Coordinates of C-alpha atoms and ligand atoms in Angstrom, one line a residue:
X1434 CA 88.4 110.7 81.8
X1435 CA 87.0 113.5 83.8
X1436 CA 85.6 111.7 87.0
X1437 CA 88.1 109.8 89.0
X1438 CA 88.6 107.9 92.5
X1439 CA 89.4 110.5 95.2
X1440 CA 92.9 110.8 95.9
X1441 CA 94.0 107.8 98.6
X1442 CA 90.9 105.5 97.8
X1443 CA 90.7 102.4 95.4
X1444 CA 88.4 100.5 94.0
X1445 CA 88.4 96.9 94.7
X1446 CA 87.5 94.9 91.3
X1447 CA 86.3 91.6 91.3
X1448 CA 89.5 90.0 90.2
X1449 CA 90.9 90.7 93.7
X1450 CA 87.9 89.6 95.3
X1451 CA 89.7 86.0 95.9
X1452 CA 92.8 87.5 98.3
X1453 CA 90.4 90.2 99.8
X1454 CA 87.4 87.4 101.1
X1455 CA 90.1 85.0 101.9
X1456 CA 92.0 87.7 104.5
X1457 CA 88.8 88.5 105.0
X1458 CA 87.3 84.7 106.2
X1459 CA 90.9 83.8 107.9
X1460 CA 90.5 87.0 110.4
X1461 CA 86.6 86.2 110.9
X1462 CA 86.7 82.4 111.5
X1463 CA 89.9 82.6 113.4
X1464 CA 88.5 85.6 116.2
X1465 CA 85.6 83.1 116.3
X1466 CA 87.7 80.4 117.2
X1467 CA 88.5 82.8 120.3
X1468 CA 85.0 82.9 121.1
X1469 CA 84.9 86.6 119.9
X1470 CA 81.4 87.8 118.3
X1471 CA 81.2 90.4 115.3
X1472 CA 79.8 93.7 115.8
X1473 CA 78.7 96.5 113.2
X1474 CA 78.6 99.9 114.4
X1475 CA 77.7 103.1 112.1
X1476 CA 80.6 104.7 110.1
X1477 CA 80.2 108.3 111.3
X1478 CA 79.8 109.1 115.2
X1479 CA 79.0 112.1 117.0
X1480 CA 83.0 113.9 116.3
X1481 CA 83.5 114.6 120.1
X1482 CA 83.1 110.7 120.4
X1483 CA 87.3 110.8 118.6
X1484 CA 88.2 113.9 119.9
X1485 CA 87.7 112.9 124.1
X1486 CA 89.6 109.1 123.9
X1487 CA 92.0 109.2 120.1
X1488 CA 92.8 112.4 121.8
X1489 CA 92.3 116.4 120.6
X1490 CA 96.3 117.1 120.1
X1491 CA 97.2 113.9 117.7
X1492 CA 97.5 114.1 114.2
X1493 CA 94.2 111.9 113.5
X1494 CA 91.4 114.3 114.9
X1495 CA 93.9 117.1 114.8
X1496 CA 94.7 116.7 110.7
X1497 CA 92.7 113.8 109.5
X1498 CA 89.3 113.5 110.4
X1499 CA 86.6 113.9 107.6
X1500 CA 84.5 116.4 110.0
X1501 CA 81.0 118.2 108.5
X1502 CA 77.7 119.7 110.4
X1503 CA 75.1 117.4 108.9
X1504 CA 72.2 119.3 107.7
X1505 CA 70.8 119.2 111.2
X1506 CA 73.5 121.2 112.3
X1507 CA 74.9 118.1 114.1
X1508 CA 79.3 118.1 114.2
X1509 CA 79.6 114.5 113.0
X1510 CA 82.9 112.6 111.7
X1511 CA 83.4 109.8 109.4
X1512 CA 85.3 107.2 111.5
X1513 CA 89.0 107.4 110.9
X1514 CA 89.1 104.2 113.8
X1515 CA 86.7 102.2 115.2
X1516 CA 87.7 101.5 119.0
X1517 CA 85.8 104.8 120.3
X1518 CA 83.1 103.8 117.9
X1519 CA 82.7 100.2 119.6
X1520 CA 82.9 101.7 123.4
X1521 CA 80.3 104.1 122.7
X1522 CA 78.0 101.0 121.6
X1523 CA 79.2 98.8 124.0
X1524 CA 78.1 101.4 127.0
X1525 CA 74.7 102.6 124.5
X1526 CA 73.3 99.0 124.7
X1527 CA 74.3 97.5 128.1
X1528 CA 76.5 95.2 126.8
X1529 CA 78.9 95.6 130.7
X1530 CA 75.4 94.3 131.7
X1531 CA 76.1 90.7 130.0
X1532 CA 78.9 88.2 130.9
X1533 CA 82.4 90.1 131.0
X1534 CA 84.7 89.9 129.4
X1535 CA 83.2 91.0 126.2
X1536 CA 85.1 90.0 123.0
X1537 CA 84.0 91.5 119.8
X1538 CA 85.6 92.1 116.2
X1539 CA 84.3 94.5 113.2
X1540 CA 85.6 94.5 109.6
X1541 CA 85.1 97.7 107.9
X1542 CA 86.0 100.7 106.7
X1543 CA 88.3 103.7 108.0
X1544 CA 88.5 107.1 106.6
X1545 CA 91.8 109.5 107.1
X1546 CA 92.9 112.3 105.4
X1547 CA 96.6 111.3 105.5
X1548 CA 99.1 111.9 102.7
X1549 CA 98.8 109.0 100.4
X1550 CA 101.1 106.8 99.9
X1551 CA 101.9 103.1 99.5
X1552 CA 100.0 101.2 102.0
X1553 CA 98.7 104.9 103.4
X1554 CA 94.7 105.4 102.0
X1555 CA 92.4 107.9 103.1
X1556 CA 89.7 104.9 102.9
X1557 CA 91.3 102.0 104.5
X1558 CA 89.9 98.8 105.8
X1559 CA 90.7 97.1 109.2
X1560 CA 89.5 94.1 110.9
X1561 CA 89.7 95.0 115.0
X1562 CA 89.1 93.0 118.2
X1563 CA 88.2 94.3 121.5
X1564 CA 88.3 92.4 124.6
X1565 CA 86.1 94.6 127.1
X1566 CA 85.9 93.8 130.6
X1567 CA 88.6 92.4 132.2
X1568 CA 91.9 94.0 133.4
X1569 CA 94.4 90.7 133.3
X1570 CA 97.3 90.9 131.3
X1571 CA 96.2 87.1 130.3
X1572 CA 94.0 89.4 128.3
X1573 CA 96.5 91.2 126.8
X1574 CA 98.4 87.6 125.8
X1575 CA 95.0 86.6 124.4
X1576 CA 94.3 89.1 121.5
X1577 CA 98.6 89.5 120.5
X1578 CA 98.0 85.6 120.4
X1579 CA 94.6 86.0 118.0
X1580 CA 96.5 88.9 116.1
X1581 CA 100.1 85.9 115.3
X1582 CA 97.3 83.1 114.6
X1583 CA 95.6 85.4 112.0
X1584 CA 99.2 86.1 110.7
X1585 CA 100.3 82.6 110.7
X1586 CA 97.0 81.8 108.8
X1587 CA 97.7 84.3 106.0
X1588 CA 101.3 83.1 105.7
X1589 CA 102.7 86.3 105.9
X1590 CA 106.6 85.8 106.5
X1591 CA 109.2 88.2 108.8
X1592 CA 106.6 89.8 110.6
X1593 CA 107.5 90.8 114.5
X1594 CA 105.9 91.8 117.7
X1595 CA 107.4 95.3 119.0
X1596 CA 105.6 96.0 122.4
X1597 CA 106.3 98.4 124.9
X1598 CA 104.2 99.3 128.6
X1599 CA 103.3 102.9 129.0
X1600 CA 102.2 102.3 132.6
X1601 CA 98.9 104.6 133.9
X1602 CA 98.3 108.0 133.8
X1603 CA 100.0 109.3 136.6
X1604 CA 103.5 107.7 135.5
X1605 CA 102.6 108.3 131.9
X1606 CA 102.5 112.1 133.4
X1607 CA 106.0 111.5 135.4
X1608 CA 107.5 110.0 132.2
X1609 CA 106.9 112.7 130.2
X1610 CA 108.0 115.4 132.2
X1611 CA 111.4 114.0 131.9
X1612 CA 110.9 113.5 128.4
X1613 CA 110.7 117.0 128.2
X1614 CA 113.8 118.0 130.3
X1615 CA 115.5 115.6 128.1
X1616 CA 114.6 116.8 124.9
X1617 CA 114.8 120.9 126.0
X1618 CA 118.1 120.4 125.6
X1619 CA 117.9 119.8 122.4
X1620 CA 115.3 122.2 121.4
X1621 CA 116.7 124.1 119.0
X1622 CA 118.4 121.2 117.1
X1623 CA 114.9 119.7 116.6
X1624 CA 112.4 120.1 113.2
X1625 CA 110.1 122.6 113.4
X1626 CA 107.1 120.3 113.2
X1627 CA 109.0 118.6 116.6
X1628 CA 109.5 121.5 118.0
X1629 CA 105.6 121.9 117.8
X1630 CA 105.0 118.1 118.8
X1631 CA 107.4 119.1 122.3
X1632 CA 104.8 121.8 123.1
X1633 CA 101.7 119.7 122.3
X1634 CA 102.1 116.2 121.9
X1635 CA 106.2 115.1 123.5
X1636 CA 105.4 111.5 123.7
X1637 CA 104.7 112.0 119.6
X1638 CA 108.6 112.8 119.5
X1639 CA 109.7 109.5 120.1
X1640 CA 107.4 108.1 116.3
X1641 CA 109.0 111.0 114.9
X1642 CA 110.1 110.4 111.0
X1643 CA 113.1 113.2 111.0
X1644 CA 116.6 112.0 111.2
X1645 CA 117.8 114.8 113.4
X1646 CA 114.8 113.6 116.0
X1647 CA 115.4 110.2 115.3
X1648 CA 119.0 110.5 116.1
X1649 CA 118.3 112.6 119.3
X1650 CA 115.7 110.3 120.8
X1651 CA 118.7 107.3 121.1
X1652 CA 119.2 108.3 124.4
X1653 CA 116.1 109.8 125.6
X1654 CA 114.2 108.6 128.7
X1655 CA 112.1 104.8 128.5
X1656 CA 109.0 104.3 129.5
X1657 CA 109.6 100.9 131.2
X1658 CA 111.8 102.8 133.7
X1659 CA 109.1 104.8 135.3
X1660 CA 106.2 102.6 135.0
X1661 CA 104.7 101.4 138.3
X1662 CA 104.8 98.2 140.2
X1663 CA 101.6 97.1 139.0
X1664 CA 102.6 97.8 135.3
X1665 CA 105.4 96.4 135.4
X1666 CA 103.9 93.0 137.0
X1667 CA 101.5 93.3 134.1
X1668 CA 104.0 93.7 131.7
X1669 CA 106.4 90.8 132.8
X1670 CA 103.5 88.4 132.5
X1671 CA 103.2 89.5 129.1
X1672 CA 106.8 89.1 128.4
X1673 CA 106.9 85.8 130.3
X1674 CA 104.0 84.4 128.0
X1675 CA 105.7 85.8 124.7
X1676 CA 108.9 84.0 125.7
X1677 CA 107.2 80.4 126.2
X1678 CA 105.4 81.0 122.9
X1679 CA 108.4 81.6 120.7
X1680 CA 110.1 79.2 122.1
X1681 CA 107.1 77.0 121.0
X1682 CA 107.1 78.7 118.0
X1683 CA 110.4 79.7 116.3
X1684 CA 108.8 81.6 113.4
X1685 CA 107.4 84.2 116.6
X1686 CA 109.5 86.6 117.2
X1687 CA 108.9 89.7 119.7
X1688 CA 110.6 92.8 120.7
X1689 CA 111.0 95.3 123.7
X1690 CA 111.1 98.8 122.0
X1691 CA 111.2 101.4 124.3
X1692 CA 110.3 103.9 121.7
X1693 CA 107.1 102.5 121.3
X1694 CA 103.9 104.8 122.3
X1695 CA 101.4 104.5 118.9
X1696 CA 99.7 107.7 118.0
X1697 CA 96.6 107.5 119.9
X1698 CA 95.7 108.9 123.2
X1699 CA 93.7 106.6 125.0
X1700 CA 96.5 103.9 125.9
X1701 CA 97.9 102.9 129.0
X1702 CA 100.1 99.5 130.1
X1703 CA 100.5 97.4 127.0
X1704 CA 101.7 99.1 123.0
X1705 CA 101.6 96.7 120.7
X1706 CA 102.3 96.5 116.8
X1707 CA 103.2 93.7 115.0
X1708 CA 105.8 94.9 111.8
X1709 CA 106.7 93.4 108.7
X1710 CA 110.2 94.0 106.9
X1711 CA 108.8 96.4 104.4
X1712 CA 109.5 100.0 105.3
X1713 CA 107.4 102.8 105.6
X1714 CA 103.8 102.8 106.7
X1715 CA 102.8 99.5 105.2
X1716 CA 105.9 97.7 107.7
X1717 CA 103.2 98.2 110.3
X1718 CA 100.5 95.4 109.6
X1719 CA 98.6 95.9 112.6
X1720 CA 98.3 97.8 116.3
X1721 CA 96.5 98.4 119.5
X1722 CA 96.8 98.3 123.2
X1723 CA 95.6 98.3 126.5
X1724 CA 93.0 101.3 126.9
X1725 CA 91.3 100.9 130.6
X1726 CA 90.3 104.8 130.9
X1727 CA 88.3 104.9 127.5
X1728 CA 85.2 103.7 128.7
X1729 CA 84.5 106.0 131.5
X1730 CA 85.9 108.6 129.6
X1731 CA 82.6 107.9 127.3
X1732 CA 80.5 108.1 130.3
X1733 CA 80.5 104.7 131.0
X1734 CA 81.1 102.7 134.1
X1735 CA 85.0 102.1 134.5
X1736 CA 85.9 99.1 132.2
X1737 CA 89.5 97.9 131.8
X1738 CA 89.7 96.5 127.9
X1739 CA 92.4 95.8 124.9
X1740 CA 92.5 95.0 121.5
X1741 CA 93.9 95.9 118.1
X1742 CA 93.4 96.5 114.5
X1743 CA 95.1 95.2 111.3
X1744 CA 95.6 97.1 108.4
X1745 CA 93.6 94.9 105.4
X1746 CA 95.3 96.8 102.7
X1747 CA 98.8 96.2 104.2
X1748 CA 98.3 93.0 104.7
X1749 CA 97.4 92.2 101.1
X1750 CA 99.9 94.3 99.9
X1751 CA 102.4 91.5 101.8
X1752 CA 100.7 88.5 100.7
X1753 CA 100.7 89.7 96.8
X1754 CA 104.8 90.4 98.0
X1755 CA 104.9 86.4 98.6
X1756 CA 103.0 85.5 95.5
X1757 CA 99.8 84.9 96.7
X1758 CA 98.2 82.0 94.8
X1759 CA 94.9 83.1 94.1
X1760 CA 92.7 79.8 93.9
X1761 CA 89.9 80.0 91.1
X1762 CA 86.7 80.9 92.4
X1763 CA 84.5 79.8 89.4
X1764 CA 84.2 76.2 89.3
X1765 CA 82.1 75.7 86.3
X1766 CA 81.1 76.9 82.9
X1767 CA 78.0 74.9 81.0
X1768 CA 78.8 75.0 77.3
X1769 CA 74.9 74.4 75.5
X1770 CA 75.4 72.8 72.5
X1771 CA 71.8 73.7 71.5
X1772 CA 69.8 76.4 72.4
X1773 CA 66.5 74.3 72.9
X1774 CA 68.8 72.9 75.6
X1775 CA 69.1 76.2 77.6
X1776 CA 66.3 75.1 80.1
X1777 CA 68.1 71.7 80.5
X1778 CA 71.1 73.9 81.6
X1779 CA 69.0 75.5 83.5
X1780 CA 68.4 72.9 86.1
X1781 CA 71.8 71.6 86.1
X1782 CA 73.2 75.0 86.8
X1783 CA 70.6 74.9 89.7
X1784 CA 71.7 71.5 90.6
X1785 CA 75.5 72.5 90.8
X1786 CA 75.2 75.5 93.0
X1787 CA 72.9 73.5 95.1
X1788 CA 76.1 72.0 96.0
X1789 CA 78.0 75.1 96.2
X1790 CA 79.6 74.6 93.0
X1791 CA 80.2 77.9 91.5
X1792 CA 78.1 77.7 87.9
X1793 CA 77.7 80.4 85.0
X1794 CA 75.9 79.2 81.8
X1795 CA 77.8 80.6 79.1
X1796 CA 76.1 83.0 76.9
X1797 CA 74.0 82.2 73.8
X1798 CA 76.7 82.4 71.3
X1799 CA 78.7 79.3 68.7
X1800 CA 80.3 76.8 70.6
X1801 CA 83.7 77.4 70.0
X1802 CA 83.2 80.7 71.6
X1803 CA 81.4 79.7 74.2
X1804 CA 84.6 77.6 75.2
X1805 CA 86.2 80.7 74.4
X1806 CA 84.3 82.5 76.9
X1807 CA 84.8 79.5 79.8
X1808 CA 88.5 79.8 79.1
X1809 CA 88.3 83.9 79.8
X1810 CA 86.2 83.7 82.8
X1811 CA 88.8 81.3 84.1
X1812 CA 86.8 78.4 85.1
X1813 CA 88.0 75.1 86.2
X1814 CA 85.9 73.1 84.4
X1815 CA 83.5 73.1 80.9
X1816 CA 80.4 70.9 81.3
X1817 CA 78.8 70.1 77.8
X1818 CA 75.5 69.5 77.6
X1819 CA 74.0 68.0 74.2
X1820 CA 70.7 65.8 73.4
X1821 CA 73.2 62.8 73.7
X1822 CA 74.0 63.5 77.1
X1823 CA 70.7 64.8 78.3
X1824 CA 69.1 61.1 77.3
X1825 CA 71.4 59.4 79.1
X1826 CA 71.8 61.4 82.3
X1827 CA 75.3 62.5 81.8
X1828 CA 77.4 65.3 81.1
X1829 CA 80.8 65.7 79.1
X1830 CA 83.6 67.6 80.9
X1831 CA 86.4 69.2 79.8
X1832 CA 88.7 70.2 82.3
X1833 CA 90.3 74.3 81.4
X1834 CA 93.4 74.6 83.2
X1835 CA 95.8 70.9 82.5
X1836 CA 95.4 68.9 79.5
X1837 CA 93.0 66.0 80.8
X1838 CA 90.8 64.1 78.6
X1839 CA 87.4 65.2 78.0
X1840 CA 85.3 62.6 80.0
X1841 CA 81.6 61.7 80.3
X1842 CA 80.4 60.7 84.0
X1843 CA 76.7 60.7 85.2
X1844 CA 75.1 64.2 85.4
X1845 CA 75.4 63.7 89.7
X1846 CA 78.5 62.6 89.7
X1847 CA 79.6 65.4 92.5
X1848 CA 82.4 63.7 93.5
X1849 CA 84.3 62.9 90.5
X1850 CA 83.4 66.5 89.5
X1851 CA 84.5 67.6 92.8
X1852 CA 88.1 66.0 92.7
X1853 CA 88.6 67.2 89.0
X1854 CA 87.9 71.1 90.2
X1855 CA 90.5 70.3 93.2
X1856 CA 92.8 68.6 90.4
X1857 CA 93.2 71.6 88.2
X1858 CA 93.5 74.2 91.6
Ligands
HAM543 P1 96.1 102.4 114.4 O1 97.5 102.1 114.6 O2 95.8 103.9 114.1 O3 95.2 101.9 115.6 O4 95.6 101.6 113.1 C1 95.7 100.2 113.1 C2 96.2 99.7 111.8 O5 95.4 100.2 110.7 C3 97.6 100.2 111.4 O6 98.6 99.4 112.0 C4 97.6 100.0 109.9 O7 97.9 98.7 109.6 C5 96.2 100.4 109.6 N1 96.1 101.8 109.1 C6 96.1 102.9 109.8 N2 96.0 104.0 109.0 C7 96.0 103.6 107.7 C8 96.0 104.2 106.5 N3 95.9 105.5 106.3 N4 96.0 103.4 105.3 C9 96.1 102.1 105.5 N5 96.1 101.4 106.6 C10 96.1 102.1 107.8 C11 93.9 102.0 115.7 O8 93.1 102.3 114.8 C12 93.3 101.5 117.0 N6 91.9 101.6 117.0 C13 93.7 100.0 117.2 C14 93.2 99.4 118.5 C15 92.1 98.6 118.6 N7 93.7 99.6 119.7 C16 92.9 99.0 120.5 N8 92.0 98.4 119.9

């Protein structure tokens, strides 16, 4: 065929639609539950919007941002995150005017130019929460706590919290000078492409993929040794909150990696990723952080905030690893045994989604292959419809998926038809 889906973008066909609206609804209704609100911002931005808080020197802005001059001349980029994106409407419409802290989560999607891979895109879905306005680390408990409930939800198994404080700026600026004296002495036994990252970006090192890196970085400096009192208050109330919770919940588990430092600029305190066994990219299901200086670095008033976003393609690639039992969706298929009766059908089909029952009349064909048809679309249920049943308010059912009886029960009979559907999920 000679058109095709860019390279690192997929389409999403109805027969995934099931596992993609229920991650989907378990992320929405349970960041409601949190009293978080859902915002929609636009999917390009102004470029220098990325560049000032994701940070001019890492790989996203530096390698992987879809950039273009619109036809007005303007330098715009799609989104490759949305964090920025929500700060610079957060500040736009006076939202630090209104009650702080302000909790908000978006669903949407992301665009990188990475190398494809499994669980890497260059369009790529997350759901995010931010939690603007309020500098307490019970903040920072608050959306790792959201991120485990949504995980818990979706039944994903072997995930774990790695986390890691990079302190403020001024000892994020002390820790990397001796990050460097470290690794000078080791210069020339590094990469090339680390050699570059020691000039330009040294706290990138520490994520690096090459073994000869990896293998140097074992004894390099940790952050958690030169973070400041402060941080390291903030921190241990984070740590002292993860330890009750897994010892209320023994599936949680967490982790102190001092290697830890994500690949965007505008953190400080509290790294965060939650990781699944699988290796490579898709291991890491979700991330985010503390990022107090990226609202004044916007222009807006200084604003302390956290939050994270989860990787939706990721995470279905984990529940499909567990067998994810996709419920039917279509609960009903009217078989017309004449076509005078279409109209009849009709108003039933009416009738049924009137009580969210999902209803398809199947097409004008024999009758045999209209079954034919209910059986391919997958439906729970066949409702027949014949002058018989029509003068007698009822409907025949045959249920699709088990070998029950056909049955005739009266044509508003929701219940009965209700259990049935649940009977053959
Ligand atoms: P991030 O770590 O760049 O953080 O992305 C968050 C998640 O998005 C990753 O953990 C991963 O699951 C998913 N992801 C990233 N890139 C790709 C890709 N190319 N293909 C598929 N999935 C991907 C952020 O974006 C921050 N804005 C998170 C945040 C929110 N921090 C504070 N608030």
């Amino acid at each position: 065929m000679e058109y095709k889906a860019q390279r690192g973008t997929i389409d999403i066909l109805p027969k995934d639609q099931n596992i993609w609206s229920f991650v989907q609804d378990q992320c929405f209704e349970t960041a409601k539950s949190f009293g978080y609100r859902y915002i929609e911002t636009p999917i390009f931005e102004d470029s220098r919007i990325f560049e000032r808080t994701v940070g001019e020197d890492t790989d996203i802005v530096e390698k992987e941002m879809y950039t273009f001059l619109d036809k007005g001349g303007d330098n715009i980029s799609l989104r490759p995150e949305n964090t920025a994106g929500v700060c610079r409407a957060f500040i736009e419409n006076g939202l630090h005017n209104e009650t702080l802290p302000s909790r908000l989560f978006y669903y949407g999607p992301m665009f990188r130019y990475e190398r494809p891979q499994s669980g890497r895109y260059r369009q790529f879905h997350q759901f995010g929460i931010e939690c603007i306005g309020d500098s307490s680390s019970d903040n920072d408990f608050e959306v790792i706590k959201l991120a485990w409930s949504i995980i818990k939800k979706l039944g994903i198994k072997s995930t774990k919290l790695h986390i890691n404080s990079l302190g403020n700026k001024k000892d994020r600026e002390l820790y990397i000078s001796k990050l460097k004296e470290y690794f000078q002495k080791y210069l020339k036994d590094l990469p090339k492409v680390d050699q570059q990252r020691f000039e330009k970006a040294p706290l990138r090192l520490l994520d690096s993929k090459e073994e000869a890196t990896i293998n140097i970085s074992v004894d390099a400096p940790k952050t958690l040794d030169y973070i400041c009192k402060d941080s390291k208050i903030h921190h241990d109330n984070i740590i002292n909150n993860l330890e009750i919770l897994s010892n209320s919940d023994s599936d949680f588990k967490y982790k102190i990696n001092d290697k830890l430092v994500r690949g965007l600029d505008y953190y400080n305190k509290t790294v965060f990723e939650y990781r699944s066994d699988s290796s490579g990219p898709q291991g890491v299901i979700l991330g985010g952080g503390r990022y107090d200086p990226l609202i004044k670095i916007l222009g807006g008033p200084d604003t302390p905030a956290v939050g994270f976003a989860m990787g939706i393609e990721r995470i279905i690639n984990e529940l499909k690893k567990v067998d994810f039992n996709e419920k039917n969706r279509l609960d009903i298929v009217i078989v017309v045994l004449k076509d005078e009766l279409r109209i009849n059908a009709e108003q039933l089909s009416d009738f049924f989604r009137s009580k969210k029952l999902n209803t398809i009349i199947a097409p004008r064909r024999s009758v045999k292959a209209q079954f034919r048809f209910a059986n391919n679309v997958n439906a729970s249920l066949a409702v027949i419809l014949g002058e018989e049943e029509i003068k007698n308010n009822l409907i025949s059912i045959k249920p699709l998926n088990s070998r029950h009886e056909q049955i005739k029960i009266n044509n508003d009979d929701i219940k009965k038809i209700r259990s049935l559907i649940n009977s053959e999920e």
